[in-house]
PDB file of C-alpha atoms and ligand atoms in Angstrom:
ATOM      1  CA  MET A 384       0.204  -0.043  -0.024  1.00  0.00           C
ATOM      2  CA  GLU A 385       1.330   3.278  -0.986  1.00  0.00           C
ATOM      3  CA  ASN A 386       1.220   6.538   1.134  1.00  0.00           C
ATOM      4  CA  VAL A 387      -2.094   7.947   0.277  1.00  0.00           C
ATOM      5  CA  TYR A 388      -1.449  11.314   1.824  1.00  0.00           C
ATOM      6  CA  ARG A 389       1.486  12.078  -0.505  1.00  0.00           C
ATOM      7  CA  ASP A 390      -0.538  10.707  -3.635  1.00  0.00           C
ATOM      8  CA  THR A 391      -3.387  12.865  -2.709  1.00  0.00           C
ATOM      9  CA  MET A 392      -1.578  15.973  -2.317  1.00  0.00           C
ATOM     10  CA  GLN A 393       0.417  15.409  -5.440  1.00  0.00           C
ATOM     11  CA  LEU A 394      -2.961  14.891  -7.405  1.00  0.00           C
ATOM     12  CA  LEU A 395      -4.668  17.784  -5.939  1.00  0.00           C
ATOM     13  CA  LYS A 396      -1.616  20.191  -6.945  1.00  0.00           C
ATOM     14  CA  LYS A 397      -1.202  18.627 -10.418  1.00  0.00           C
ATOM     15  CA  TYR A 398      -4.840  18.970 -11.424  1.00  0.00           C
ATOM     16  CA  HIS A 399      -5.535  22.231  -9.364  1.00  0.00           C
ATOM     17  CA  ILE A 400      -8.429  20.602  -7.494  1.00  0.00           C
ATOM     18  CA  HIS A 401     -10.097  22.291  -4.916  1.00  0.00           C
ATOM     19  CA  ALA A 402     -12.485  19.749  -3.006  1.00  0.00           C
ATOM     20  CA  ASN A 403     -16.144  20.496  -3.972  1.00  0.00           C
ATOM     21  CA  LYS A 404     -18.109  20.776  -0.444  1.00  0.00           C
ATOM     22  CA  LYS A 405     -21.366  20.534  -2.409  1.00  0.00           C
ATOM     23  CA  LEU A 406     -20.476  17.097  -3.675  1.00  0.00           C
ATOM     24  CA  GLY A 407     -19.313  15.983  -0.277  1.00  0.00           C
ATOM     25  CA  GLN A 408     -15.601  15.871  -1.236  1.00  0.00           C
ATOM     26  CA  ASN A 409     -13.478  14.757   1.648  1.00  0.00           C
ATOM     27  CA  PHE A 410     -10.684  12.690   0.281  1.00  0.00           C
ATOM     28  CA  LEU A 411      -9.178   9.911   2.399  1.00  0.00           C
ATOM     29  CA  ILE A 412      -5.555  10.500   3.330  1.00  0.00           C
ATOM     30  CA  GLU A 413      -4.885   7.763   5.963  1.00  0.00           C
ATOM     31  CA  ASP A 414      -3.245   4.499   4.687  1.00  0.00           C
ATOM     32  CA  THR A 415      -4.557   2.366   7.707  1.00  0.00           C
ATOM     33  CA  VAL A 416      -8.293   3.216   7.077  1.00  0.00           C
ATOM     34  CA  VAL A 417      -7.868   2.343   3.253  1.00  0.00           C
ATOM     35  CA  GLU A 418      -6.244  -0.825   4.367  1.00  0.00           C
ATOM     36  CA  LYS A 419      -8.982  -1.732   6.834  1.00  0.00           C
ATOM     37  CA  THR A 420     -11.705  -0.923   4.382  1.00  0.00           C
ATOM     38  CA  ILE A 421     -10.250  -3.120   1.620  1.00  0.00           C
ATOM     39  CA  GLU A 422      -9.726  -6.112   4.027  1.00  0.00           C
ATOM     40  CA  ALA A 423     -13.266  -5.762   5.435  1.00  0.00           C
ATOM     41  CA  ALA A 424     -14.442  -5.783   1.953  1.00  0.00           C
ATOM     42  CA  ASP A 425     -12.751  -9.069   1.142  1.00  0.00           C
ATOM     43  CA  ILE A 426     -12.497  -8.916  -2.503  1.00  0.00           C
ATOM     44  CA  THR A 427     -11.283 -11.640  -4.936  1.00  0.00           C
ATOM     45  CA  LYS A 428     -10.117 -11.813  -8.536  1.00  0.00           C
ATOM     46  CA  GLU A 429     -13.484 -13.465  -9.283  1.00  0.00           C
ATOM     47  CA  ASP A 430     -15.356 -10.360  -7.863  1.00  0.00           C
ATOM     48  CA  LEU A 431     -17.164  -7.413  -9.449  1.00  0.00           C
ATOM     49  CA  VAL A 432     -16.841  -4.271  -7.250  1.00  0.00           C
ATOM     50  CA  ILE A 433     -18.970  -1.223  -7.641  1.00  0.00           C
ATOM     51  CA  GLU A 434     -17.381   1.814  -6.261  1.00  0.00           C
ATOM     52  CA  ILE A 435     -19.660   4.783  -5.310  1.00  0.00           C
ATOM     53  CA  GLY A 436     -17.751   8.153  -5.683  1.00  0.00           C
ATOM     54  CA  PRO A 437     -13.977   7.423  -6.592  1.00  0.00           C
ATOM     55  CA  GLY A 438     -12.811  10.926  -6.311  1.00  0.00           C
ATOM     56  CA  LEU A 439      -9.007  10.935  -6.886  1.00  0.00           C
ATOM     57  CA  GLY A 440      -8.993   7.227  -6.959  1.00  0.00           C
ATOM     58  CA  THR A 441      -7.570   6.338  -3.519  1.00  0.00           C
ATOM     59  CA  LEU A 442      -9.692   3.145  -2.872  1.00  0.00           C
ATOM     60  CA  THR A 443     -10.071   2.611  -6.565  1.00  0.00           C
ATOM     61  CA  LYS A 444      -6.407   1.832  -6.955  1.00  0.00           C
ATOM     62  CA  GLU A 445      -6.431  -0.969  -4.287  1.00  0.00           C
ATOM     63  CA  LEU A 446      -9.830  -2.213  -5.608  1.00  0.00           C
ATOM     64  CA  LEU A 447      -8.266  -2.670  -9.240  1.00  0.00           C
ATOM     65  CA  GLU A 448      -5.654  -4.663  -7.779  1.00  0.00           C
ATOM     66  CA  LYS A 449      -7.944  -6.916  -6.025  1.00  0.00           C
ATOM     67  CA  ALA A 450     -11.024  -7.327  -8.012  1.00  0.00           C
ATOM     68  CA  LYS A 451     -11.981  -8.963 -11.510  1.00  0.00           C
ATOM     69  CA  LYS A 452     -13.505  -5.669 -12.504  1.00  0.00           C
ATOM     70  CA  VAL A 453     -14.256  -2.453 -10.807  1.00  0.00           C
ATOM     71  CA  ILE A 454     -17.310  -0.065 -12.039  1.00  0.00           C
ATOM     72  CA  ALA A 455     -16.862   3.273 -10.467  1.00  0.00           C
ATOM     73  CA  VAL A 456     -19.555   5.869 -10.508  1.00  0.00           C
ATOM     74  CA  GLU A 457     -18.420   9.518 -10.201  1.00  0.00           C
ATOM     75  CA  LEU A 458     -20.601  12.554 -10.524  1.00  0.00           C
ATOM     76  CA  ASP A 459     -17.697  15.251 -10.627  1.00  0.00           C
ATOM     77  CA  GLU A 460     -16.640  15.767 -14.267  1.00  0.00           C
ATOM     78  CA  LYS A 461     -13.312  17.215 -12.954  1.00  0.00           C
ATOM     79  CA  MET A 462     -12.518  13.633 -11.513  1.00  0.00           C
ATOM     80  CA  ILE A 463     -12.932  11.547 -14.625  1.00  0.00           C
ATOM     81  CA  PRO A 464      -9.940  12.602 -16.890  1.00  0.00           C
ATOM     82  CA  ILE A 465      -7.861  12.254 -13.627  1.00  0.00           C
ATOM     83  CA  LEU A 466      -8.919   8.895 -12.826  1.00  0.00           C
ATOM     84  CA  GLN A 467      -8.618   7.919 -16.588  1.00  0.00           C
ATOM     85  CA  GLU A 468      -4.980   9.089 -16.697  1.00  0.00           C
ATOM     86  CA  ARG A 469      -4.230   7.616 -13.272  1.00  0.00           C
ATOM     87  CA  PHE A 470      -5.458   3.976 -14.139  1.00  0.00           C
ATOM     88  CA  PHE A 471      -4.983   4.031 -17.996  1.00  0.00           C
ATOM     89  CA  LEU A 472      -3.022   0.800 -17.644  1.00  0.00           C
ATOM     90  CA  TYR A 473      -5.847  -1.181 -16.075  1.00  0.00           C
ATOM     91  CA  GLN A 474      -8.090  -3.270 -18.160  1.00  0.00           C
ATOM     92  CA  ASN A 475     -10.581  -3.739 -15.367  1.00  0.00           C
ATOM     93  CA  LEU A 476     -11.817  -0.286 -14.658  1.00  0.00           C
ATOM     94  CA  GLU A 477     -15.201   0.896 -16.053  1.00  0.00           C
ATOM     95  CA  LEU A 478     -15.561   4.574 -15.127  1.00  0.00           C
ATOM     96  CA  VAL A 479     -19.388   5.722 -15.350  1.00  0.00           C
ATOM     97  CA  HIS A 480     -19.803   9.382 -15.170  1.00  0.00           C
ATOM     98  CA  GLN A 481     -23.250   9.755 -13.305  1.00  0.00           C
ATOM     99  CA  ASP A 482     -25.311  10.514 -10.454  1.00  0.00           C
ATOM    100  CA  ILE A 483     -25.249   7.129  -8.680  1.00  0.00           C
ATOM    101  CA  LEU A 484     -29.156   7.630  -7.606  1.00  0.00           C
ATOM    102  CA  LYS A 485     -29.586   7.440 -11.627  1.00  0.00           C
ATOM    103  CA  VAL A 486     -27.460   4.554 -12.532  1.00  0.00           C
ATOM    104  CA  PRO A 487     -29.337   1.393 -13.232  1.00  0.00           C
ATOM    105  CA  LEU A 488     -26.947  -0.757 -11.210  1.00  0.00           C
ATOM    106  CA  LYS A 489     -28.952  -4.024 -12.036  1.00  0.00           C
ATOM    107  CA  GLU A 490     -28.318  -3.672 -15.697  1.00  0.00           C
ATOM    108  CA  TYR A 491     -24.581  -2.975 -15.183  1.00  0.00           C
ATOM    109  CA  ILE A 492     -24.261  -6.061 -13.063  1.00  0.00           C
ATOM    110  CA  GLU A 493     -26.328  -8.165 -15.434  1.00  0.00           C
ATOM    111  CA  LYS A 494     -23.944  -7.493 -18.319  1.00  0.00           C
ATOM    112  CA  GLU A 495     -20.908  -9.085 -16.550  1.00  0.00           C
ATOM    113  CA  GLU A 496     -19.896 -12.630 -17.025  1.00  0.00           C
ATOM    114  CA  ASN A 497     -18.447 -15.208 -14.862  1.00  0.00           C
ATOM    115  CA  ILE A 498     -18.461 -13.079 -11.772  1.00  0.00           C
ATOM    116  CA  ARG A 499     -18.598 -14.835  -8.460  1.00  0.00           C
ATOM    117  CA  GLU A 500     -19.858 -11.964  -6.117  1.00  0.00           C
ATOM    118  CA  VAL A 501     -20.617  -8.582  -6.250  1.00  0.00           C
ATOM    119  CA  LYS A 502     -19.515  -6.237  -3.428  1.00  0.00           C
ATOM    120  CA  ILE A 503     -20.025  -2.629  -3.074  1.00  0.00           C
ATOM    121  CA  VAL A 504     -17.317  -0.095  -1.632  1.00  0.00           C
ATOM    122  CA  ALA A 505     -17.373   3.526  -1.148  1.00  0.00           C
ATOM    123  CA  ASN A 506     -16.563   6.580   0.931  1.00  0.00           C
ATOM    124  CA  LEU A 507     -19.832   8.032   0.518  1.00  0.00           C
ATOM    125  CA  PRO A 508     -20.671  11.613  -0.111  1.00  0.00           C
ATOM    126  CA  TYR A 509     -22.548  12.509   3.318  1.00  0.00           C
ATOM    127  CA  TYR A 510     -25.021  14.586   1.755  1.00  0.00           C
ATOM    128  CA  ILE A 511     -26.823  11.579   0.286  1.00  0.00           C
ATOM    129  CA  THR A 512     -25.783   8.923   2.506  1.00  0.00           C
ATOM    130  CA  THR A 513     -29.341   7.843   3.310  1.00  0.00           C
ATOM    131  CA  PRO A 514     -30.895   7.852  -0.329  1.00  0.00           C
ATOM    132  CA  ILE A 515     -27.922   5.884  -1.620  1.00  0.00           C
ATOM    133  CA  ILE A 516     -28.128   3.040   0.827  1.00  0.00           C
ATOM    134  CA  MET A 517     -31.947   2.804   0.578  1.00  0.00           C
ATOM    135  CA  LYS A 518     -31.734   2.925  -2.982  1.00  0.00           C
ATOM    136  CA  LEU A 519     -28.941   0.007  -2.987  1.00  0.00           C
ATOM    137  CA  LEU A 520     -31.165  -2.034  -0.690  1.00  0.00           C
ATOM    138  CA  GLU A 521     -34.460  -1.552  -2.193  1.00  0.00           C
ATOM    139  CA  ASP A 522     -33.178  -2.222  -5.842  1.00  0.00           C
ATOM    140  CA  ARG A 523     -32.709  -5.621  -4.467  1.00  0.00           C
ATOM    141  CA  LEU A 524     -29.197  -6.024  -6.239  1.00  0.00           C
ATOM    142  CA  PRO A 525     -27.393  -9.298  -6.231  1.00  0.00           C
ATOM    143  CA  VAL A 526     -24.937  -7.669  -4.037  1.00  0.00           C
ATOM    144  CA  LYS A 527     -23.011  -9.582  -1.115  1.00  0.00           C
ATOM    145  CA  THR A 528     -21.809  -6.699   0.998  1.00  0.00           C
ATOM    146  CA  ILE A 529     -21.873  -3.072   1.024  1.00  0.00           C
ATOM    147  CA  THR A 530     -18.929  -1.623   3.067  1.00  0.00           C
ATOM    148  CA  VAL A 531     -19.122   2.134   3.311  1.00  0.00           C
ATOM    149  CA  MET A 532     -17.641   5.178   5.190  1.00  0.00           C
ATOM    150  CA  VAL A 533     -20.378   7.283   6.692  1.00  0.00           C
ATOM    151  CA  GLN A 534     -20.570   9.990   9.322  1.00  0.00           C
ATOM    152  CA  LYS A 535     -20.210   8.086  12.867  1.00  0.00           C
ATOM    153  CA  GLU A 536     -23.458   9.159  14.075  1.00  0.00           C
ATOM    154  CA  VAL A 537     -25.263   7.757  10.875  1.00  0.00           C
ATOM    155  CA  ALA A 538     -23.045   4.564  11.278  1.00  0.00           C
ATOM    156  CA  LYS A 539     -24.399   4.125  14.904  1.00  0.00           C
ATOM    157  CA  ARG A 540     -27.884   4.345  13.675  1.00  0.00           C
ATOM    158  CA  LEU A 541     -27.374   2.050  10.484  1.00  0.00           C
ATOM    159  CA  THR A 542     -25.704  -0.616  12.909  1.00  0.00           C
ATOM    160  CA  ALA A 543     -28.361  -0.034  15.928  1.00  0.00           C
ATOM    161  CA  LYS A 544     -30.543  -2.737  16.830  1.00  0.00           C
ATOM    162  CA  THR A 545     -34.344  -1.874  16.072  1.00  0.00           C
ATOM    163  CA  GLY A 546     -36.084  -0.893  19.322  1.00  0.00           C
ATOM    164  CA  ASP A 547     -32.746   0.548  20.673  1.00  0.00           C
ATOM    165  CA  LYS A 548     -32.471   4.335  21.435  1.00  0.00           C
ATOM    166  CA  LEU A 549     -30.067   5.200  18.578  1.00  0.00           C
ATOM    167  CA  CYS A 550     -32.444   3.841  15.943  1.00  0.00           C
ATOM    168  CA  GLY A 551     -34.188   5.682  13.171  1.00  0.00           C
ATOM    169  CA  ALA A 552     -36.563   4.817  10.433  1.00  0.00           C
ATOM    170  CA  ILE A 553     -33.587   3.715   8.216  1.00  0.00           C
ATOM    171  CA  THR A 554     -32.390   1.361  10.820  1.00  0.00           C
ATOM    172  CA  TYR A 555     -35.323  -0.856  10.005  1.00  0.00           C
ATOM    173  CA  GLY A 556     -34.723  -0.702   6.583  1.00  0.00           C
ATOM    174  CA  VAL A 557     -31.244  -1.741   7.058  1.00  0.00           C
ATOM    175  CA  GLU A 558     -32.153  -4.602   9.444  1.00  0.00           C
ATOM    176  CA  TYR A 559     -34.827  -5.885   7.158  1.00  0.00           C
ATOM    177  CA  TYR A 560     -32.248  -6.416   4.474  1.00  0.00           C
ATOM    178  CA  CYS A 561     -28.969  -6.787   6.231  1.00  0.00           C
ATOM    179  CA  GLU A 562     -26.870  -7.809   9.119  1.00  0.00           C
ATOM    180  CA  THR A 563     -24.445  -5.101   9.954  1.00  0.00           C
ATOM    181  CA  LYS A 564     -20.773  -4.872  11.208  1.00  0.00           C
ATOM    182  CA  GLU A 565     -18.746  -2.038  12.386  1.00  0.00           C
ATOM    183  CA  VAL A 566     -15.555  -1.864  10.766  1.00  0.00           C
ATOM    184  CA  VAL A 567     -13.202   1.163  12.060  1.00  0.00           C
ATOM    185  CA  GLU A 568     -13.974   4.355  13.457  1.00  0.00           C
ATOM    186  CA  VAL A 569     -12.184   7.083  11.578  1.00  0.00           C
ATOM    187  CA  PRO A 570     -11.215  10.397  12.970  1.00  0.00           C
ATOM    188  CA  ARG A 571     -11.978  13.614  10.833  1.00  0.00           C
ATOM    189  CA  GLN A 572      -8.273  14.164  10.333  1.00  0.00           C
ATOM    190  CA  SER A 573      -8.154  11.291   8.235  1.00  0.00           C
ATOM    191  CA  PHE A 574      -9.573  13.444   5.420  1.00  0.00           C
ATOM    192  CA  ILE A 575      -8.645  16.441   3.357  1.00  0.00           C
ATOM    193  CA  PRO A 576     -10.340  18.728   3.883  1.00  0.00           C
ATOM    194  CA  ALA A 577     -11.273  17.381   7.324  1.00  0.00           C
ATOM    195  CA  PRO A 578     -14.907  16.970   7.587  1.00  0.00           C
ATOM    196  CA  GLU A 579     -16.961  18.842  10.770  1.00  0.00           C
ATOM    197  CA  VAL A 580     -17.527  15.221  12.154  1.00  0.00           C
ATOM    198  CA  ASP A 581     -15.936  11.799  12.795  1.00  0.00           C
ATOM    199  CA  SER A 582     -16.721   9.034  10.649  1.00  0.00           C
ATOM    200  CA  GLU A 583     -16.895   5.190  10.454  1.00  0.00           C
ATOM    201  CA  VAL A 584     -16.639   2.423   8.005  1.00  0.00           C
ATOM    202  CA  ILE A 585     -19.541   0.080   8.497  1.00  0.00           C
ATOM    203  CA  GLN A 586     -20.481  -3.317   6.309  1.00  0.00           C
ATOM    204  CA  LEU A 587     -23.883  -4.361   5.484  1.00  0.00           C
ATOM    205  CA  ILE A 588     -24.251  -8.177   4.466  1.00  0.00           C
ATOM    206  CA  LEU A 589     -27.278  -8.580   2.694  1.00  0.00           C
ATOM    207  CA  ARG A 590     -29.457 -11.489   3.669  1.00  0.00           C
ATOM    208  CA  ASP A 591     -30.586 -14.229   1.321  1.00  0.00           C
ATOM    209  CA  LYS A 592     -34.089 -13.615   2.678  1.00  0.00           C
ATOM    210  CA  SER A 593     -35.396 -10.475   4.489  1.00  0.00           C
ATOM    211  CA  LYS A 594     -35.590 -10.699   8.366  1.00  0.00           C
ATOM    212  CA  VAL A 595     -39.279 -10.632   8.447  1.00  0.00           C
ATOM    213  CA  GLN A 596     -41.862 -11.853   5.874  1.00  0.00           C
ATOM    214  CA  VAL A 597     -45.036  -9.682   5.305  1.00  0.00           C
ATOM    215  CA  LYS A 598     -47.651  -9.579   2.779  1.00  0.00           C
ATOM    216  CA  ASP A 599     -47.072  -5.739   1.804  1.00  0.00           C
ATOM    217  CA  GLU A 600     -43.432  -4.584   2.433  1.00  0.00           C
ATOM    218  CA  LYS A 601     -44.505  -1.052   1.090  1.00  0.00           C
ATOM    219  CA  PHE A 602     -47.029  -1.008   3.921  1.00  0.00           C
ATOM    220  CA  LEU A 603     -44.698  -2.135   6.687  1.00  0.00           C
ATOM    221  CA  PHE A 604     -42.096   0.691   5.537  1.00  0.00           C
ATOM    222  CA  SER A 605     -44.945   3.261   5.215  1.00  0.00           C
ATOM    223  CA  LEU A 606     -46.058   2.529   8.979  1.00  0.00           C
ATOM    224  CA  ILE A 607     -42.436   2.872  10.034  1.00  0.00           C
ATOM    225  CA  LYS A 608     -41.837   5.959   8.240  1.00  0.00           C
ATOM    226  CA  ALA A 609     -45.055   7.414   9.680  1.00  0.00           C
ATOM    227  CA  SER A 610     -44.139   6.869  13.095  1.00  0.00           C
ATOM    228  CA  PHE A 611     -40.720   8.374  12.899  1.00  0.00           C
ATOM    229  CA  MET A 612     -42.044  11.239  11.103  1.00  0.00           C
ATOM    230  CA  GLN A 613     -43.122  12.556  14.256  1.00  0.00           C
ATOM    231  CA  ARG A 614     -40.788  10.866  16.584  1.00  0.00           C
ATOM    232  CA  ARG A 615     -42.015  12.463  19.794  1.00  0.00           C
ATOM    233  CA  LYS A 616     -45.426  11.235  19.262  1.00  0.00           C
ATOM    234  CA  THR A 617     -46.724   8.026  20.370  1.00  0.00           C
ATOM    235  CA  LEU A 618     -47.502   5.330  17.821  1.00  0.00           C
ATOM    236  CA  LEU A 619     -50.949   5.765  18.370  1.00  0.00           C
ATOM    237  CA  ASN A 620     -50.701   9.491  17.197  1.00  0.00           C
ATOM    238  CA  GLY A 621     -47.950   9.097  14.740  1.00  0.00           C
ATOM    239  CA  ILE A 622     -49.706   6.025  12.669  1.00  0.00           C
ATOM    240  CA  GLY A 623     -52.972   7.454  13.760  1.00  0.00           C
ATOM    241  CA  ASN A 624     -52.756  10.793  12.132  1.00  0.00           C
ATOM    242  CA  SER A 625     -50.976   9.436   9.062  1.00  0.00           C
ATOM    243  CA  GLY A 626     -54.268   7.730   8.062  1.00  0.00           C
ATOM    244  CA  LEU A 627     -52.587   4.308   7.247  1.00  0.00           C
ATOM    245  CA  ILE A 628     -54.369   2.714   9.958  1.00  0.00           C
ATOM    246  CA  GLU A 629     -57.675   3.869  11.724  1.00  0.00           C
ATOM    247  CA  LYS A 630     -56.857   5.044  15.236  1.00  0.00           C
ATOM    248  CA  ASN A 631     -59.574   2.412  16.944  1.00  0.00           C
ATOM    249  CA  LYS A 632     -58.155  -0.300  14.763  1.00  0.00           C
ATOM    250  CA  LEU A 633     -54.629   0.543  15.871  1.00  0.00           C
ATOM    251  CA  LYS A 634     -55.691   0.619  19.573  1.00  0.00           C
ATOM    252  CA  GLU A 635     -57.090  -2.926  19.192  1.00  0.00           C
ATOM    253  CA  ILE A 636     -53.908  -4.249  17.659  1.00  0.00           C
ATOM    254  CA  MET A 637     -51.694  -2.634  20.172  1.00  0.00           C
ATOM    255  CA  GLN A 638     -53.765  -4.239  22.866  1.00  0.00           C
ATOM    256  CA  GLU A 639     -53.689  -7.677  21.264  1.00  0.00           C
ATOM    257  CA  LEU A 640     -49.920  -7.292  21.092  1.00  0.00           C
ATOM    258  CA  ASN A 641     -49.649  -5.986  24.780  1.00  0.00           C
ATOM    259  CA  LEU A 642     -48.219  -2.579  23.644  1.00  0.00           C
ATOM    260  CA  PRO A 643     -49.077   0.185  26.069  1.00  0.00           C
ATOM    261  CA  GLU A 644     -50.830   3.139  24.449  1.00  0.00           C
ATOM    262  CA  THR A 645     -47.683   5.220  25.480  1.00  0.00           C
ATOM    263  CA  THR A 646     -45.459   3.300  22.811  1.00  0.00           C
ATOM    264  CA  ARG A 647     -43.548   5.174  20.609  1.00  0.00           C
ATOM    265  CA  GLY A 648     -42.358   3.929  17.282  1.00  0.00           C
ATOM    266  CA  GLU A 649     -38.477   3.949  18.333  1.00  0.00           C
ATOM    267  CA  ASN A 650     -39.592   1.433  21.290  1.00  0.00           C
ATOM    268  CA  LEU A 651     -40.727  -1.286  18.576  1.00  0.00           C
ATOM    269  CA  THR A 652     -38.488  -3.974  16.907  1.00  0.00           C
ATOM    270  CA  LEU A 653     -38.763  -4.672  13.508  1.00  0.00           C
ATOM    271  CA  GLU A 654     -40.635  -7.852  14.135  1.00  0.00           C
ATOM    272  CA  GLN A 655     -43.239  -5.896  16.128  1.00  0.00           C
ATOM    273  CA  PHE A 656     -43.887  -3.236  13.286  1.00  0.00           C
ATOM    274  CA  ALA A 657     -44.409  -6.600  11.071  1.00  0.00           C
ATOM    275  CA  GLU A 658     -46.954  -7.953  13.433  1.00  0.00           C
ATOM    276  CA  ILE A 659     -48.876  -4.601  13.162  1.00  0.00           C
ATOM    277  CA  ALA A 660     -48.662  -4.815   9.370  1.00  0.00           C
ATOM    278  CA  GLN A 661     -49.803  -8.183   9.149  1.00  0.00           C
ATOM    279  CA  LYS A 662     -52.750  -7.591  11.260  1.00  0.00           C
ATOM    280  CA  VAL A 663     -53.992  -4.840   8.975  1.00  0.00           C
TER     281      VAL A 663
HETATM  282  N1  SAM B 375     -13.232   7.811  -2.850  1.00  0.00           N
HETATM  283  C1  SAM B 375     -12.586   8.998  -2.605  1.00  0.00           C
HETATM  284  C2  SAM B 375     -11.733   9.062  -1.187  1.00  0.00           C
HETATM  285  O1  SAM B 375     -12.111   8.089  -0.436  1.00  0.00           O
HETATM  286  O2  SAM B 375     -10.960   9.884  -1.027  1.00  0.00           O
HETATM  287  C3  SAM B 375     -13.614  10.245  -2.568  1.00  0.00           C
HETATM  288  C4  SAM B 375     -14.761  10.143  -1.595  1.00  0.00           C
HETATM  289  S1  SAM B 375     -15.638  11.790  -1.184  1.00  0.00           S
HETATM  290  C5  SAM B 375     -16.230  11.639   0.440  1.00  0.00           C
HETATM  291  C6  SAM B 375     -17.234  11.359  -2.051  1.00  0.00           C
HETATM  292  C7  SAM B 375     -17.046  11.260  -3.695  1.00  0.00           C
HETATM  293  O3  SAM B 375     -18.351  10.900  -4.380  1.00  0.00           O
HETATM  294  C8  SAM B 375     -16.530  12.571  -4.219  1.00  0.00           C
HETATM  295  O4  SAM B 375     -15.707  12.209  -5.302  1.00  0.00           O
HETATM  296  C9  SAM B 375     -17.664  13.158  -5.066  1.00  0.00           C
HETATM  297  O5  SAM B 375     -17.464  13.808  -6.077  1.00  0.00           O
HETATM  298  C10 SAM B 375     -18.549  11.942  -5.423  1.00  0.00           C
HETATM  299  N2  SAM B 375     -20.047  12.225  -5.588  1.00  0.00           N
HETATM  300  C11 SAM B 375     -20.815  13.082  -5.039  1.00  0.00           C
HETATM  301  N3  SAM B 375     -22.174  12.967  -5.174  1.00  0.00           N
HETATM  302  C12 SAM B 375     -22.026  11.880  -6.171  1.00  0.00           C
HETATM  303  C13 SAM B 375     -23.190  11.187  -6.739  1.00  0.00           C
HETATM  304  N4  SAM B 375     -24.500  11.740  -6.646  1.00  0.00           N
HETATM  305  N5  SAM B 375     -22.818  10.277  -7.539  1.00  0.00           N
HETATM  306  C14 SAM B 375     -21.835   9.719  -7.563  1.00  0.00           C
HETATM  307  N6  SAM B 375     -20.620  10.200  -7.013  1.00  0.00           N
HETATM  308  C15 SAM B 375     -20.790  11.242  -6.284  1.00  0.00           C
END
């Protein structure tokens, strides 16, 4: 592994790059973090890796060495020629200049032949962490793991257990589709420019089958979203006001499930939300 701090400084200077805050550009400059991220991703020469936001190519470089192929999706047009020049010797890189939220990833994956597993790796742009993760999960991509750097606070929420204090609506989405693992906490000084918060690399390991089975998945997530929209409110008010379940009906269901009327959404596990959804 090379010195990523030195490489990053050289590239920034050579191409006169100023990090674009709006695009969430914080470039990784700490070798050990790169090492641990790559190690956790556990990539083999038979794997396809999708990287989101390669930036100057710090993670890309290691991914290209380990994977059969890397598809790197970058929105910033300034990064494209840098990546092309830096990796012109590699035959296994496909650069996609597009917004990750608009890329039909399934089509890209289906085009590839003789791939063992698909893994996603990214130092994510923090302004769209949640939409990216939800898209990756909801698209039901044939992906084994998602190893990503996110804000530490978000990492704790994503890896929390549903029903815990730290959980938010996204915790349920993640638990539904994945098991999670914390890889390494990353101080803000590991980036240039340093962001205002610390970060953490986490891994989402996709389940073969969702954690709970419900008749109507969309309805389950609407219930969860409704109860977290008004986090301070009780479940009865949060869901009751949303019109998804009539208040008296919800009262009845809660009684059947031995849930007191003071219960809030954040007190419920994924399984309990699923039970409510199934009873409607
Ligand atoms: N991977 C590099 C690293 O670790 O140093 C850069 C990470 S930086 C936190 C996030 C990267 O995502 C930037 O290169 C940024 O331009 C890119 N990006 C931002 N929004 C994006 C989007 N909607 N789609 C694809 N890439 C995006």
